[in-house]
Tab-separated table of C-alpha atoms in Angstrom:
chain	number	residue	atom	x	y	z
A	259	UNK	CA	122.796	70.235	139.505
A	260	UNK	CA	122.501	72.067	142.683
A	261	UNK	CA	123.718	70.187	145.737
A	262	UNK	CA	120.574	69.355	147.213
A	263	UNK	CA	119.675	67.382	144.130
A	264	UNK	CA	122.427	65.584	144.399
A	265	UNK	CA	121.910	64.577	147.256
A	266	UNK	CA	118.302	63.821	147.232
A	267	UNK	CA	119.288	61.548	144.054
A	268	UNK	CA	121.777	60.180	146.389
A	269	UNK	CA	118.820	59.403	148.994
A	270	UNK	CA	116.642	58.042	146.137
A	271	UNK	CA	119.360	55.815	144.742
A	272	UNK	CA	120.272	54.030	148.215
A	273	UNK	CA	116.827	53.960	149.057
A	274	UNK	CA	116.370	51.908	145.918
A	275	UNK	CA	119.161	49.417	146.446
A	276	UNK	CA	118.172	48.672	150.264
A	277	UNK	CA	114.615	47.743	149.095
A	278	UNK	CA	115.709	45.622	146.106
A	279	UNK	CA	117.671	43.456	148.956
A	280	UNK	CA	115.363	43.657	151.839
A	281	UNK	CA	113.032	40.771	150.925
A	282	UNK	CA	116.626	37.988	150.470
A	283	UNK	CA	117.273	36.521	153.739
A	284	UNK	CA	121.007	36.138	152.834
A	285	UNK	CA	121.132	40.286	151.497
A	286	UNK	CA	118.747	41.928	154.017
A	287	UNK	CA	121.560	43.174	155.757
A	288	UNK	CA	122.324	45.045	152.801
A	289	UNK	CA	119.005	45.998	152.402
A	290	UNK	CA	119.309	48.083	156.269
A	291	UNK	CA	122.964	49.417	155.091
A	292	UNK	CA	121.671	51.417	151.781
A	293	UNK	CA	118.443	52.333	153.468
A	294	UNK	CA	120.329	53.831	156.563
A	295	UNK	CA	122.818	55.178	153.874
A	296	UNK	CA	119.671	57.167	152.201
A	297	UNK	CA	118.132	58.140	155.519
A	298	UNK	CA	121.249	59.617	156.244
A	299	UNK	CA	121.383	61.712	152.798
A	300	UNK	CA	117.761	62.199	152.722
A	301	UNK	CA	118.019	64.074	156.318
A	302	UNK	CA	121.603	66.181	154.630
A	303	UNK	CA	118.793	67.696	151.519
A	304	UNK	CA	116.630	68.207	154.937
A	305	UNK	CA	119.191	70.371	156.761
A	306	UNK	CA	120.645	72.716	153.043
A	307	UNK	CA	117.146	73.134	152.942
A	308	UNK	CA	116.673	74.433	156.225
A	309	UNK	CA	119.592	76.337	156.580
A	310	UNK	CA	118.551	79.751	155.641
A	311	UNK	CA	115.989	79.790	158.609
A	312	UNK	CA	117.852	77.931	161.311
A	313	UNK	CA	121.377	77.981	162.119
A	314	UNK	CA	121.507	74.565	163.477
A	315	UNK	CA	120.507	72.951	160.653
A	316	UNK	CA	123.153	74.516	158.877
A	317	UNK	CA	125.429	73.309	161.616
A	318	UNK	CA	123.904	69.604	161.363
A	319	UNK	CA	124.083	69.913	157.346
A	320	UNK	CA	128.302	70.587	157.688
A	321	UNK	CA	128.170	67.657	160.262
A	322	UNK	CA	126.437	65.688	157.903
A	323	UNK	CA	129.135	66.414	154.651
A	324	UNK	CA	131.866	65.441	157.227
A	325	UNK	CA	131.086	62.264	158.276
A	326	UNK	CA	129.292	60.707	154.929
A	327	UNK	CA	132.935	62.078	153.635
A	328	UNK	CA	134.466	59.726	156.137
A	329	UNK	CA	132.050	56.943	155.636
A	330	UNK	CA	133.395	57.001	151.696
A	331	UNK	CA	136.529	57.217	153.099
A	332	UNK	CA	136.542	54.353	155.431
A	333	UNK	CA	134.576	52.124	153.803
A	334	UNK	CA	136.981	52.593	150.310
A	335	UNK	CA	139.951	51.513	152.771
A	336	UNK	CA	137.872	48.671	154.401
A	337	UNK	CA	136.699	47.105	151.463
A	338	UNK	CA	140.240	47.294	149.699
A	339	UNK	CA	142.156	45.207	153.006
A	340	UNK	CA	138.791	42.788	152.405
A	341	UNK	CA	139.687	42.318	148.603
A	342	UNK	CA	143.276	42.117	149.285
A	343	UNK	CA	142.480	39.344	151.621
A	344	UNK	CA	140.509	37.021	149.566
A	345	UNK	CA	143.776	34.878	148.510
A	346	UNK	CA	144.638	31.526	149.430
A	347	UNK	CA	148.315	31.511	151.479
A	348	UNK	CA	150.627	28.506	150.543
A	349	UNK	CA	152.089	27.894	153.620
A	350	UNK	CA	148.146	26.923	154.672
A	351	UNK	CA	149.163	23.508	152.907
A	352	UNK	CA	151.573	22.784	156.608
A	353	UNK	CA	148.482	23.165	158.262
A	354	UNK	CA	147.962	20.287	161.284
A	355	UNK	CA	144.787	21.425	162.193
A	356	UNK	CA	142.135	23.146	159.790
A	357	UNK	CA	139.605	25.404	161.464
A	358	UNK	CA	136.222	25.724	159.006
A	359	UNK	CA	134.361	28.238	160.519
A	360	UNK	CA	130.511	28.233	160.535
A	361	UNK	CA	127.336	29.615	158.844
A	362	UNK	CA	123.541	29.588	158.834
A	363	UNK	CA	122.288	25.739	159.152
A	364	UNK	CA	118.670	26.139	157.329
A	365	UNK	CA	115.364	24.834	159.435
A	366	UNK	CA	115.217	21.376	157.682
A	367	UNK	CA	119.462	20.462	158.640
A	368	UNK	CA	120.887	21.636	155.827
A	369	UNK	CA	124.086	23.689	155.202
A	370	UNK	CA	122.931	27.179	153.903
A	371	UNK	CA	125.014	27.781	150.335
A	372	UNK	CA	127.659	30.040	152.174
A	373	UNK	CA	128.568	26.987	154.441
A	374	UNK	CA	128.400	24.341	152.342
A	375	UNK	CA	130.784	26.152	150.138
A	376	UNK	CA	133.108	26.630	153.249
A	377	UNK	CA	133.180	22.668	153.467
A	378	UNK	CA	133.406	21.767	149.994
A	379	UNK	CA	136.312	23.785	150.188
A	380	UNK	CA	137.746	22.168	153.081
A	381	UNK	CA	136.756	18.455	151.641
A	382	UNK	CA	138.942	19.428	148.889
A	383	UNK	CA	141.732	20.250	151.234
A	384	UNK	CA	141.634	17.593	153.608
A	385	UNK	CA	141.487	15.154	150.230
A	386	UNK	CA	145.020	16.709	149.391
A	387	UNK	CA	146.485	16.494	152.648
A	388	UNK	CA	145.478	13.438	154.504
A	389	UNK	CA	147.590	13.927	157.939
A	390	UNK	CA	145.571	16.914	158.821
A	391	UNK	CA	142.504	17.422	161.065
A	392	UNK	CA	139.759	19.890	160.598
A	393	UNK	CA	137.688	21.332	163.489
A	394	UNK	CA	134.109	22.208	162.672
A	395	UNK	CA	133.522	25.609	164.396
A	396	UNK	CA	129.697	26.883	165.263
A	397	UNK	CA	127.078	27.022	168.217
A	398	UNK	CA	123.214	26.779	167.575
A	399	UNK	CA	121.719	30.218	166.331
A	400	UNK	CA	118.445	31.013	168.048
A	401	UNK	CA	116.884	29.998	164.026
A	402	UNK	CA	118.876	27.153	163.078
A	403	UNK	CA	117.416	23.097	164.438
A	404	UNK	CA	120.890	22.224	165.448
A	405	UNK	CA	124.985	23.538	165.970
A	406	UNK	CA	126.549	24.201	163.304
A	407	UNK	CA	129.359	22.306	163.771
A	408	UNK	CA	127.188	19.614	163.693
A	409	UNK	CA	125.589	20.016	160.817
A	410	UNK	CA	128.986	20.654	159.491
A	411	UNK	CA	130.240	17.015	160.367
A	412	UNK	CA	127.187	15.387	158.577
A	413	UNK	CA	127.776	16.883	155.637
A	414	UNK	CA	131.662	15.841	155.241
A	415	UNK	CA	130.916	12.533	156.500
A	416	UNK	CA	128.319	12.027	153.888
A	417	UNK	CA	130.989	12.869	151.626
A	418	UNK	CA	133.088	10.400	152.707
A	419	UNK	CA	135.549	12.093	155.361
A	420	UNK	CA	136.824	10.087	157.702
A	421	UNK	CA	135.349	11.057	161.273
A	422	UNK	CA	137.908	10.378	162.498
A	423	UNK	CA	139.272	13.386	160.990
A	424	UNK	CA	136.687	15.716	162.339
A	425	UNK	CA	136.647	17.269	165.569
A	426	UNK	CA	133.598	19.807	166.573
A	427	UNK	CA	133.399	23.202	168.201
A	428	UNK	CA	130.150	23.332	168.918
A	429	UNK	CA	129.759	26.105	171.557
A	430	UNK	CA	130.645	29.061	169.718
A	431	UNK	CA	128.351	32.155	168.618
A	432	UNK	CA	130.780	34.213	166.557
A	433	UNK	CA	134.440	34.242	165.408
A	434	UNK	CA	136.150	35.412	168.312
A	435	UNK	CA	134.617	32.563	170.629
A	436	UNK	CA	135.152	29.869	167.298
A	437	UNK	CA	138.975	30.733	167.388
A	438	UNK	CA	139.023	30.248	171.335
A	439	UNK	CA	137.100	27.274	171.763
A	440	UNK	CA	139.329	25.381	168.923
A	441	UNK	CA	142.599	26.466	170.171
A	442	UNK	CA	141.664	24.955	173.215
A	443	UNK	CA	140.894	21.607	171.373
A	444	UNK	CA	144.365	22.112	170.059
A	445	UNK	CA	146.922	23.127	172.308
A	446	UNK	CA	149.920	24.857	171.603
A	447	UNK	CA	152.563	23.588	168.934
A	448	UNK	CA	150.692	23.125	165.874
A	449	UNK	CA	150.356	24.848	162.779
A	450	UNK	CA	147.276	25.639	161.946
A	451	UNK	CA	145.195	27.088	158.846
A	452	UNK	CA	141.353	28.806	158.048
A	453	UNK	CA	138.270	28.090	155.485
A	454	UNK	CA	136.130	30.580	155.478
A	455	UNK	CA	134.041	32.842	152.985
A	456	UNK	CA	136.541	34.798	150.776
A	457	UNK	CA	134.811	38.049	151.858
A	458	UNK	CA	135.656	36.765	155.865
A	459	UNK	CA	139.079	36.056	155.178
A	460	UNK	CA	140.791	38.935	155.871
A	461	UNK	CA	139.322	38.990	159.480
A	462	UNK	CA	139.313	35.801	160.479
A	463	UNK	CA	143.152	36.073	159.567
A	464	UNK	CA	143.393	38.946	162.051
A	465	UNK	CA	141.694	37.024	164.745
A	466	UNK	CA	143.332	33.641	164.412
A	467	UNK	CA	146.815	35.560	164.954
A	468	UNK	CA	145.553	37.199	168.191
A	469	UNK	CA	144.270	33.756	169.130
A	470	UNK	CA	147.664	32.968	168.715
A	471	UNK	CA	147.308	30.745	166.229
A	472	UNK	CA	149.066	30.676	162.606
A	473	UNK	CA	147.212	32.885	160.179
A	474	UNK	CA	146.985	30.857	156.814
A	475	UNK	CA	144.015	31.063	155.343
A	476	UNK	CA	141.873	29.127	152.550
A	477	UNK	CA	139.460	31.068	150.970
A	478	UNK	CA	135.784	29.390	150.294
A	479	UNK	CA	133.672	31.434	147.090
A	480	UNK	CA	130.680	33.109	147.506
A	481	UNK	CA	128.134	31.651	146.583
A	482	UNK	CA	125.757	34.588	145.004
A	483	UNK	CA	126.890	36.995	142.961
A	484	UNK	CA	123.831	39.032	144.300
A	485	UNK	CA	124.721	38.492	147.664
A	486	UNK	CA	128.332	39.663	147.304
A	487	UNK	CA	127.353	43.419	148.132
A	488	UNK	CA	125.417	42.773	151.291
A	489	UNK	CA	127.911	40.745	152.625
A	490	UNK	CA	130.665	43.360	151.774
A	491	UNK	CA	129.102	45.992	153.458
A	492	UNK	CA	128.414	43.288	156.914
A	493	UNK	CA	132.310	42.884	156.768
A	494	UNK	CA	132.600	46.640	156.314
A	495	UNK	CA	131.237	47.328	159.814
A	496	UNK	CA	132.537	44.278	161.563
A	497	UNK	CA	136.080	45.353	160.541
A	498	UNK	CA	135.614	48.870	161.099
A	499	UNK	CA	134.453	48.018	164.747
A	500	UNK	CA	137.433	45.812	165.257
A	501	UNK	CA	139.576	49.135	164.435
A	502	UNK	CA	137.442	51.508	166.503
A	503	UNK	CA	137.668	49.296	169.750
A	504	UNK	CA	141.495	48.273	168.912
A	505	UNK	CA	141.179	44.797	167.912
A	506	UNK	CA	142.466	44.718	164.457
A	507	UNK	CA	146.271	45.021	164.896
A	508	UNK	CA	148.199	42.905	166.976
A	509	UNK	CA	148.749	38.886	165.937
A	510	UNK	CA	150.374	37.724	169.116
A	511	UNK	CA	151.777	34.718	168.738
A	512	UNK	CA	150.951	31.438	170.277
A	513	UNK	CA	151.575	31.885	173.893
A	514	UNK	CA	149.425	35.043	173.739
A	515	UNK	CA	145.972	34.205	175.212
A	516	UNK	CA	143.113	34.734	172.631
A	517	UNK	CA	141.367	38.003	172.261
């Protein structure tokens, strides 16, 4: 097979994979990553088969091999620290304080599947150790009828938890500003610990040590097996942007200001 076909079966293959997850809210993103992966190998077949009439596509075609080589590259690395990261750490059983961090809260209230995993998880944890506190992490989205961490706290207290138990961060868009905001609630002097999605774990570890808080984390399952590849390739590019602008090395310790 000449290696234009291969890379027009590369484009064709992609192309097929983003459009079987484009119409699933909870995979779209997927859905954009394989389609810009097959634009991207779609326009390499354009450039070999350009290159005998113009020299910069045969310029832009050896640009092209370069970087979808790095892509491979990178994203084989990224997504082995993201599998390496989806364990639970013992020492998350000290844990004072328990940050849960948010997800999508659906139209009608409701926790979408990823969260309410995340808090089923941490119900079972705060069940099995009784002197700690969780904090409920998660701002209103510009799509969801409420905070998260709202949400968050009617769904453990129709459980049964104690709200007593529950403290909410409810001003938070993303991670960063979720790992912030609770420390703040906390102080300095307490061990800490992390639910989130198994896929997130690895990250959020990174970020709760440059928050200066202790890293432990509790990993919550994903809930679709479909759903497992877009969300893979959403932590793919969050943690590859965290290395590109610096931000993935470096858990400070607790008297280090959050990042």
């Amino acid at each position: 097979m000449s290696e234009r076909k291969i890379w027009l079966a590369l484009a064709a293959v992609f192309a097929a994979g983003g459009v079987v997850q484009l119409p699933w809210a909870p995979s779209r993103f997927g859905g954009v990553f394989f389609l810009t992966l097959a634009a991207g190998c779609a326009g390499e077949w354009l450039m070999l088969r350009l290159q005998e009439r113009y020299r910069v596509c045969r310029v832009l075609s050896v640009v092209g091999r370069v970087l979808f080589g790095l892509f491979v590259v990178s994203f084989v690395a990224v997504q082995g620290i993201i599998l390496h990261g989806m364990r639970a750490d013992p020492e998350a059983g000290d844990a004072d304080y328990l940050l849960v961090l948010g997800a999508r809260v659906y139209e009608d209230g409701r926790p979408s599947a990823a969260l309410a995993a995340r808090l089923d998880t941490a119900y079972d944890f705060l069940q099995a150790h009784p002197e700690a506190t969780a904090i409920l992490c998660g701002g209103q989205g510009s799509n969801e009828p409420c905070p998260e961490a709202e949400a968050m706290y009617d769904y453990l207290t129709a459980r049964g938890m104690d709200a007593d138990r529950l403290l909410l961060e409810d001003e938070s868009n993303n991670t960063i500003q979720n790992i912030e905001n609770a420390r703040a609630l906390i102080g300095d002097g307490h061990r800490t610990a992390v639910v989130t999605s198994d896929y997130h774990l690895a990250r959020a570890r990174v970020l709760m040590a440059r928050g200066g808080l202790d890293a432990a984390g509790i990993p919550a399952p994903t809930p679709y097996p479909a759903q497992r590849v877009a969300v893979h390739c959403r932590e793919y590019c969050s943690i590859l942007g965290l290395m590109l602008t610096g931000r993935w090395q470096g858990g400070t310790g607790k008297d280090t200001p959050a990042a």
